[in-house]
Amino acid sequence: MTFLTVWDWLIIGAYFAGVAAVGVWSSRNQKTSTDYFLAGRNIGWFAIGASLFASNIGSEHLVGLAGSGAKSGVAMAHYELHAWCLLVLGWVLVPFYTRSGVATMPEFLERRYNPATRWILSLVSLTAYVFTKVSVTVYAGGLVIQTLLPELTLFGMSSFWVGAITVVLLTGAYTVFGGLRAVVYTDAMQAMVLIAGSLCITAIGLYQLGGWDELRALSGSERLNLWRPASDPDFPWPGMLFAAPIVGLWYWCTDQYIVQR
């Protein structure tokens, strides 16, 4: 087992200190609910773009999506390729949402239809977030800590639970106290970490494996094929071509998790 060195701990400590500092800095000068929930509507394009990237790519992707790719091939990438739907959001829907003066999608449905639709969408969305996003993200975070620090225990809890609870407390703290501005700026910082770390892992992995040609030889053509036959049980091409864009439009253009940025 390879244990973390002093330099590893220093880097991890600096990262968490940086996240905390950004959260505290972002919480200043928040005087209205618009400042808290919508960051005053004055965040720059780079921070918003980086926040969208980090909101979409998290620990559940680095752990779960990578594992799915290793198991079934690159066909899972279809869901990420529909990020083009952001163009629809930015050019068509965001101006419409802005003119409507709404802050959330349930609020928009209430104005368009009635209060009942707002409650229904709120209930469905919160349930989906808890069971598909929050739980998976927390689980993936705990799994990372369990892998890196298997011997870690605290108050009788295993390293997995220490990691999971740390993820909840840390993200909850800067979200509650800093509002959307803190979320956007910490996301922007984490996006840089995700990109740099993913590039390093990719380069090191290919080097250890023997290069791209060796990866293709070991994987086989089927696993590297983005389009699968219609008989494929997981990723049939008709579903990927016609149904996946519908999911992409919902996620990128109407999901509060993305649209609020």
C-alpha positions as YAML, in Angstrom:
chain: A
units: angstrom
residues:
- id: 1
  name: MET
  ca: [0.00, 0.00, 0.00]
- id: 2
  name: THR
  ca: [1.36, 3.45, -0.98]
- id: 3
  name: PHE
  ca: [0.73, 6.07, 1.71]
- id: 4
  name: LEU
  ca: [0.39, 9.80, 1.17]
- id: 5
  name: THR
  ca: [3.54, 11.83, 1.72]
- id: 6
  name: VAL
  ca: [3.91, 15.17, 3.49]
- id: 7
  name: TRP
  ca: [3.74, 16.96, 0.13]
- id: 8
  name: ASP
  ca: [0.48, 15.18, -0.67]
- id: 9
  name: TRP
  ca: [-1.06, 16.36, 2.59]
- id: 10
  name: LEU
  ca: [0.18, 19.90, 2.01]
- id: 11
  name: ILE
  ca: [-1.43, 19.99, -1.43]
- id: 12
  name: ILE
  ca: [-4.71, 18.58, -0.08]
- id: 13
  name: GLY
  ca: [-4.66, 21.07, 2.80]
- id: 14
  name: ALA
  ca: [-3.94, 23.98, 0.45]
- id: 15
  name: TYR
  ca: [-6.82, 22.91, -1.77]
- id: 16
  name: PHE
  ca: [-9.35, 22.81, 1.06]
- id: 17
  name: ALA
  ca: [-8.02, 26.10, 2.44]
- id: 18
  name: GLY
  ca: [-8.43, 27.65, -1.00]
- id: 19
  name: VAL
  ca: [-12.02, 26.43, -1.27]
- id: 20
  name: ALA
  ca: [-12.79, 27.85, 2.19]
- id: 21
  name: ALA
  ca: [-11.13, 31.17, 1.35]
- id: 22
  name: VAL
  ca: [-13.09, 31.51, -1.90]
- id: 23
  name: GLY
  ca: [-16.32, 30.74, -0.05]
- id: 24
  name: VAL
  ca: [-15.64, 33.38, 2.64]
- id: 25
  name: TRP
  ca: [-14.57, 35.98, 0.05]
- id: 26
  name: SER
  ca: [-17.64, 35.35, -2.06]
- id: 27
  name: SER
  ca: [-20.00, 35.81, 0.88]
- id: 28
  name: ARG
  ca: [-19.06, 39.47, 1.29]
- id: 29
  name: ASN
  ca: [-21.36, 42.31, 0.22]
- id: 30
  name: GLN
  ca: [-24.45, 40.13, -0.14]
- id: 31
  name: LYS
  ca: [-27.33, 42.41, 0.73]
- id: 32
  name: THR
  ca: [-30.31, 41.08, -1.19]
- id: 33
  name: SER
  ca: [-31.86, 37.75, -2.11]
- id: 34
  name: THR
  ca: [-30.76, 38.37, -5.71]
- id: 35
  name: ASP
  ca: [-27.15, 38.60, -4.50]
- id: 36
  name: TYR
  ca: [-27.53, 35.33, -2.60]
- id: 37
  name: PHE
  ca: [-29.56, 33.18, -5.01]
- id: 38
  name: LEU
  ca: [-28.45, 34.68, -8.36]
- id: 39
  name: ALA
  ca: [-25.02, 36.14, -7.49]
- id: 40
  name: GLY
  ca: [-26.32, 39.61, -8.28]
- id: 41
  name: ARG
  ca: [-26.69, 38.60, -11.94]
- id: 42
  name: ASN
  ca: [-23.18, 39.93, -12.65]
- id: 43
  name: ILE
  ca: [-20.87, 36.90, -12.86]
- id: 44
  name: GLY
  ca: [-18.43, 36.92, -15.78]
- id: 45
  name: TRP
  ca: [-18.63, 34.50, -18.68]
- id: 46
  name: PHE
  ca: [-15.48, 32.56, -17.78]
- id: 47
  name: ALA
  ca: [-16.62, 31.84, -14.22]
- id: 48
  name: ILE
  ca: [-20.06, 30.77, -15.43]
- id: 49
  name: GLY
  ca: [-18.59, 28.49, -18.09]
- id: 50
  name: ALA
  ca: [-16.16, 26.91, -15.63]
- id: 51
  name: SER
  ca: [-18.99, 26.47, -13.12]
- id: 52
  name: LEU
  ca: [-21.13, 24.73, -15.74]
- id: 53
  name: PHE
  ca: [-18.23, 22.39, -16.49]
- id: 54
  name: ALA
  ca: [-17.63, 21.57, -12.83]
- id: 55
  name: SER
  ca: [-21.37, 21.20, -12.18]
- id: 56
  name: ASN
  ca: [-21.63, 18.63, -14.93]
- id: 57
  name: ILE
  ca: [-18.35, 16.78, -14.28]
- id: 58
  name: GLY
  ca: [-17.93, 15.76, -10.66]
- id: 59
  name: SER
  ca: [-16.65, 12.91, -8.57]
- id: 60
  name: GLU
  ca: [-19.49, 10.70, -9.79]
- id: 61
  name: HIS
  ca: [-18.20, 11.15, -13.33]
- id: 62
  name: LEU
  ca: [-14.53, 10.63, -12.55]
- id: 63
  name: VAL
  ca: [-15.40, 7.45, -10.68]
- id: 64
  name: GLY
  ca: [-18.68, 6.21, -12.19]
- id: 65
  name: LEU
  ca: [-18.45, 7.36, -15.79]
- id: 66
  name: ALA
  ca: [-14.85, 6.21, -16.06]
- id: 67
  name: GLY
  ca: [-15.85, 2.83, -14.65]
- id: 68
  name: SER
  ca: [-18.74, 2.58, -17.09]
- id: 69
  name: GLY
  ca: [-16.39, 3.41, -19.95]
- id: 70
  name: ALA
  ca: [-13.93, 0.75, -18.82]
- id: 71
  name: LYS
  ca: [-16.75, -1.80, -18.60]
- id: 72
  name: SER
  ca: [-18.81, -1.09, -21.70]
- id: 73
  name: GLY
  ca: [-16.74, 1.23, -23.89]
- id: 74
  name: VAL
  ca: [-17.00, 4.82, -25.06]
- id: 75
  name: ALA
  ca: [-20.68, 4.69, -26.08]
- id: 76
  name: MET
  ca: [-21.55, 6.29, -22.73]
- id: 77
  name: ALA
  ca: [-19.95, 9.49, -24.11]
- id: 78
  name: HIS
  ca: [-23.15, 10.12, -26.07]
- id: 79
  name: TYR
  ca: [-24.69, 11.75, -23.01]
- id: 80
  name: GLU
  ca: [-21.79, 14.18, -22.63]
- id: 81
  name: LEU
  ca: [-21.71, 15.02, -26.34]
- id: 82
  name: HIS
  ca: [-25.09, 16.69, -25.94]
- id: 83
  name: ALA
  ca: [-23.44, 19.65, -24.26]
- id: 84
  name: TRP
  ca: [-24.25, 21.42, -27.55]
- id: 85
  name: CYS
  ca: [-27.64, 21.96, -25.95]
- id: 86
  name: LEU
  ca: [-25.97, 24.76, -23.97]
- id: 87
  name: LEU
  ca: [-26.12, 26.81, -27.18]
- id: 88
  name: VAL
  ca: [-29.89, 26.42, -27.15]
- id: 89
  name: LEU
  ca: [-29.93, 27.49, -23.51]
- id: 90
  name: GLY
  ca: [-27.72, 30.51, -24.05]
- id: 91
  name: TRP
  ca: [-29.19, 31.84, -27.30]
- id: 92
  name: VAL
  ca: [-32.85, 30.91, -26.93]
- id: 93
  name: LEU
  ca: [-33.95, 30.10, -23.40]
- id: 94
  name: VAL
  ca: [-31.78, 32.29, -21.11]
- id: 95
  name: PRO
  ca: [-33.06, 35.55, -22.68]
- id: 96
  name: PHE
  ca: [-36.59, 34.22, -22.28]
- id: 97
  name: TYR
  ca: [-35.99, 33.23, -18.63]
- id: 98
  name: THR
  ca: [-34.41, 36.63, -17.94]
- id: 99
  name: ARG
  ca: [-37.34, 38.56, -19.41]
- id: 100
  name: SER
  ca: [-39.71, 36.42, -17.34]
- id: 101
  name: GLY
  ca: [-37.94, 37.55, -14.16]
- id: 102
  name: VAL
  ca: [-37.96, 34.07, -12.62]
- id: 103
  name: ALA
  ca: [-35.23, 32.52, -10.48]
- id: 104
  name: THR
  ca: [-36.22, 28.85, -10.69]
- id: 105
  name: MET
  ca: [-37.87, 26.51, -13.18]
- id: 106
  name: PRO
  ca: [-40.76, 25.67, -10.79]
- id: 107
  name: GLU
  ca: [-41.43, 29.41, -10.51]
- id: 108
  name: PHE
  ca: [-41.61, 29.65, -14.29]
- id: 109
  name: LEU
  ca: [-44.12, 26.80, -14.47]
- id: 110
  name: GLU
  ca: [-46.23, 28.48, -11.78]
- id: 111
  name: ARG
  ca: [-46.44, 31.66, -13.85]
- id: 112
  name: ARG
  ca: [-47.13, 29.70, -17.02]
- id: 113
  name: TYR
  ca: [-49.72, 27.32, -15.55]
- id: 114
  name: ASN
  ca: [-50.62, 27.23, -11.85]
- id: 115
  name: PRO
  ca: [-49.11, 26.73, -8.36]
- id: 116
  name: ALA
  ca: [-49.76, 22.99, -8.49]
- id: 117
  name: THR
  ca: [-47.26, 22.51, -11.33]
- id: 118
  name: ARG
  ca: [-44.64, 24.38, -9.28]
- id: 119
  name: TRP
  ca: [-45.08, 22.02, -6.34]
- id: 120
  name: ILE
  ca: [-45.06, 18.94, -8.55]
- id: 121
  name: LEU
  ca: [-41.85, 19.92, -10.35]
- id: 122
  name: SER
  ca: [-40.20, 20.93, -7.07]
- id: 123
  name: LEU
  ca: [-41.06, 17.58, -5.48]
- id: 124
  name: VAL
  ca: [-39.93, 15.56, -8.50]
- id: 125
  name: SER
  ca: [-36.71, 17.56, -8.88]
- id: 126
  name: LEU
  ca: [-35.73, 17.37, -5.21]
- id: 127
  name: THR
  ca: [-36.41, 13.64, -5.10]
- id: 128
  name: ALA
  ca: [-34.35, 13.10, -8.25]
- id: 129
  name: TYR
  ca: [-31.48, 15.24, -6.92]
- id: 130
  name: VAL
  ca: [-31.32, 13.31, -3.66]
- id: 131
  name: PHE
  ca: [-31.39, 9.85, -5.20]
- id: 132
  name: THR
  ca: [-29.44, 10.45, -8.44]
- id: 133
  name: LYS
  ca: [-27.07, 13.37, -7.88]
- id: 134
  name: VAL
  ca: [-26.43, 14.08, -4.22]
- id: 135
  name: SER
  ca: [-26.26, 10.44, -3.14]
- id: 136
  name: VAL
  ca: [-24.02, 9.40, -6.04]
- id: 137
  name: THR
  ca: [-21.68, 12.38, -5.54]
- id: 138
  name: VAL
  ca: [-21.36, 11.73, -1.82]
- id: 139
  name: TYR
  ca: [-20.81, 8.02, -2.42]
- id: 140
  name: ALA
  ca: [-18.11, 8.70, -5.01]
- id: 141
  name: GLY
  ca: [-16.38, 11.17, -2.68]
- id: 142
  name: GLY
  ca: [-16.38, 8.62, 0.14]
- id: 143
  name: LEU
  ca: [-15.08, 5.96, -2.23]
- id: 144
  name: VAL
  ca: [-12.14, 8.17, -3.22]
- id: 145
  name: ILE
  ca: [-11.17, 8.76, 0.42]
- id: 146
  name: GLN
  ca: [-11.57, 5.04, 1.16]
- id: 147
  name: THR
  ca: [-9.19, 4.21, -1.69]
- id: 148
  name: LEU
  ca: [-6.59, 6.83, -0.77]
- id: 149
  name: LEU
  ca: [-6.79, 6.44, 3.02]
- id: 150
  name: PRO
  ca: [-8.09, 2.95, 3.81]
- id: 151
  name: GLU
  ca: [-6.73, 3.02, 7.37]
- id: 152
  name: LEU
  ca: [-8.34, 6.34, 8.30]
- id: 153
  name: THR
  ca: [-10.89, 6.20, 11.12]
- id: 154
  name: LEU
  ca: [-12.64, 8.93, 13.10]
- id: 155
  name: PHE
  ca: [-15.02, 8.43, 16.02]
- id: 156
  name: GLY
  ca: [-15.32, 4.79, 15.04]
- id: 157
  name: MET
  ca: [-16.29, 5.59, 11.43]
- id: 158
  name: SER
  ca: [-14.46, 4.04, 8.50]
- id: 159
  name: SER
  ca: [-12.60, 6.13, 5.93]
- id: 160
  name: PHE
  ca: [-15.56, 5.87, 3.55]
- id: 161
  name: TRP
  ca: [-17.93, 7.57, 5.97]
- id: 162
  name: VAL
  ca: [-15.33, 10.15, 6.97]
- id: 163
  name: GLY
  ca: [-14.94, 11.09, 3.30]
- id: 164
  name: ALA
  ca: [-18.67, 11.14, 2.59]
- id: 165
  name: ILE
  ca: [-19.47, 13.31, 5.63]
- id: 166
  name: THR
  ca: [-16.57, 15.64, 4.80]
- id: 167
  name: VAL
  ca: [-17.93, 16.17, 1.29]
- id: 168
  name: VAL
  ca: [-21.39, 17.02, 2.67]
- id: 169
  name: LEU
  ca: [-20.10, 19.40, 5.36]
- id: 170
  name: LEU
  ca: [-17.60, 21.22, 3.16]
- id: 171
  name: THR
  ca: [-19.88, 21.76, 0.17]
- id: 172
  name: GLY
  ca: [-22.84, 22.53, 2.40]
- id: 173
  name: ALA
  ca: [-20.88, 25.16, 4.35]
- id: 174
  name: TYR
  ca: [-19.71, 27.27, 1.42]
- id: 175
  name: THR
  ca: [-23.07, 26.92, -0.34]
- id: 176
  name: VAL
  ca: [-25.16, 28.01, 2.64]
- id: 177
  name: PHE
  ca: [-22.89, 30.85, 3.77]
- id: 178
  name: GLY
  ca: [-21.67, 32.04, 0.39]
- id: 179
  name: GLY
  ca: [-24.70, 31.62, -1.85]
- id: 180
  name: LEU
  ca: [-24.54, 31.11, -5.60]
- id: 181
  name: ARG
  ca: [-21.51, 33.39, -5.99]
- id: 182
  name: ALA
  ca: [-19.47, 31.12, -3.71]
- id: 183
  name: VAL
  ca: [-20.70, 28.06, -5.61]
- id: 184
  name: VAL
  ca: [-19.75, 29.55, -8.99]
- id: 185
  name: TYR
  ca: [-16.26, 30.67, -7.94]
- id: 186
  name: THR
  ca: [-15.41, 27.46, -6.11]
- id: 187
  name: ASP
  ca: [-16.71, 25.54, -9.12]
- id: 188
  name: ALA
  ca: [-14.41, 27.59, -11.36]
- id: 189
  name: MET
  ca: [-11.43, 26.72, -9.17]
- id: 190
  name: GLN
  ca: [-12.41, 23.07, -9.05]
- id: 191
  name: ALA
  ca: [-12.84, 22.99, -12.84]
- id: 192
  name: MET
  ca: [-9.16, 23.82, -13.23]
- id: 193
  name: VAL
  ca: [-8.27, 21.05, -10.78]
- id: 194
  name: LEU
  ca: [-10.52, 18.56, -12.61]
- id: 195
  name: ILE
  ca: [-9.04, 19.40, -16.01]
- id: 196
  name: ALA
  ca: [-5.43, 19.33, -14.83]
- id: 197
  name: GLY
  ca: [-5.94, 16.13, -12.83]
- id: 198
  name: SER
  ca: [-7.76, 14.37, -15.66]
- id: 199
  name: LEU
  ca: [-5.03, 15.28, -18.15]
- id: 200
  name: CYS
  ca: [-2.36, 13.97, -15.78]
- id: 201
  name: ILE
  ca: [-4.24, 10.73, -15.14]
- id: 202
  name: THR
  ca: [-4.80, 10.23, -18.89]
- id: 203
  name: ALA
  ca: [-1.15, 10.85, -19.74]
- id: 204
  name: ILE
  ca: [0.19, 8.66, -16.93]
- id: 205
  name: GLY
  ca: [-2.33, 5.91, -17.68]
- id: 206
  name: LEU
  ca: [-1.45, 5.79, -21.38]
- id: 207
  name: TYR
  ca: [2.25, 5.79, -20.55]
- id: 208
  name: GLN
  ca: [1.90, 2.92, -18.07]
- id: 209
  name: LEU
  ca: [-0.23, 0.99, -20.53]
- id: 210
  name: GLY
  ca: [2.17, 1.42, -23.42]
- id: 211
  name: GLY
  ca: [0.49, 4.13, -25.47]
- id: 212
  name: TRP
  ca: [-2.65, 4.64, -27.53]
- id: 213
  name: ASP
  ca: [-1.98, 1.75, -29.87]
- id: 214
  name: GLU
  ca: [-1.75, -0.64, -26.94]
- id: 215
  name: LEU
  ca: [-5.03, 0.70, -25.55]
- id: 216
  name: ARG
  ca: [-6.76, 0.09, -28.89]
- id: 217
  name: ALA
  ca: [-5.32, -3.42, -29.09]
- id: 218
  name: LEU
  ca: [-6.50, -4.33, -25.60]
- id: 219
  name: SER
  ca: [-9.94, -2.71, -25.92]
- id: 220
  name: GLY
  ca: [-10.91, -3.95, -29.36]
- id: 221
  name: SER
  ca: [-12.81, -2.02, -32.00]
- id: 222
  name: GLU
  ca: [-16.25, -2.67, -30.49]
- id: 223
  name: ARG
  ca: [-15.48, -0.95, -27.18]
- id: 224
  name: LEU
  ca: [-14.09, 2.11, -28.97]
- id: 225
  name: ASN
  ca: [-17.10, 2.37, -31.28]
- id: 226
  name: LEU
  ca: [-19.41, 5.27, -30.40]
- id: 227
  name: TRP
  ca: [-22.30, 3.84, -32.44]
- id: 228
  name: ARG
  ca: [-23.61, 0.41, -31.48]
- id: 229
  name: PRO
  ca: [-26.00, -1.88, -33.38]
- id: 230
  name: ALA
  ca: [-29.73, -1.49, -32.84]
- id: 231
  name: SER
  ca: [-29.66, -4.82, -30.98]
- id: 232
  name: ASP
  ca: [-27.19, -3.54, -28.37]
- id: 233
  name: PRO
  ca: [-28.87, -3.90, -24.93]
- id: 234
  name: ASP
  ca: [-27.32, -0.74, -23.44]
- id: 235
  name: PHE
  ca: [-26.64, 1.78, -26.21]
- id: 236
  name: PRO
  ca: [-28.65, 0.99, -29.39]
- id: 237
  name: TRP
  ca: [-28.02, 3.63, -32.02]
- id: 238
  name: PRO
  ca: [-31.71, 4.60, -32.55]
- id: 239
  name: GLY
  ca: [-32.01, 5.44, -28.87]
- id: 240
  name: MET
  ca: [-28.74, 7.36, -28.84]
- id: 241
  name: LEU
  ca: [-29.68, 9.27, -31.99]
- id: 242
  name: PHE
  ca: [-33.30, 10.14, -31.24]
- id: 243
  name: ALA
  ca: [-33.88, 9.77, -27.49]
- id: 244
  name: ALA
  ca: [-30.59, 10.97, -25.99]
- id: 245
  name: PRO
  ca: [-31.01, 14.53, -27.38]
- id: 246
  name: ILE
  ca: [-34.32, 14.78, -25.52]
- id: 247
  name: VAL
  ca: [-32.53, 13.96, -22.27]
- id: 248
  name: GLY
  ca: [-29.80, 16.43, -23.21]
- id: 249
  name: LEU
  ca: [-32.28, 19.25, -23.80]
- id: 250
  name: TRP
  ca: [-33.95, 18.58, -20.47]
- id: 251
  name: TYR
  ca: [-30.66, 18.46, -18.56]
- id: 252
  name: TRP
  ca: [-28.88, 21.42, -20.15]
- id: 253
  name: CYS
  ca: [-31.88, 23.70, -20.77]
- id: 254
  name: THR
  ca: [-34.42, 23.09, -17.98]
- id: 255
  name: ASP
  ca: [-32.61, 21.44, -15.05]
- id: 256
  name: GLN
  ca: [-32.35, 23.97, -12.20]
- id: 257
  name: TYR
  ca: [-28.92, 22.57, -11.33]
- id: 258
  name: ILE
  ca: [-27.59, 23.92, -14.64]
- id: 259
  name: VAL
  ca: [-29.96, 26.75, -15.54]
- id: 260
  name: GLN
  ca: [-29.42, 28.69, -12.30]
- id: 261
  name: ARG
  ca: [-25.84, 29.39, -13.35]
...
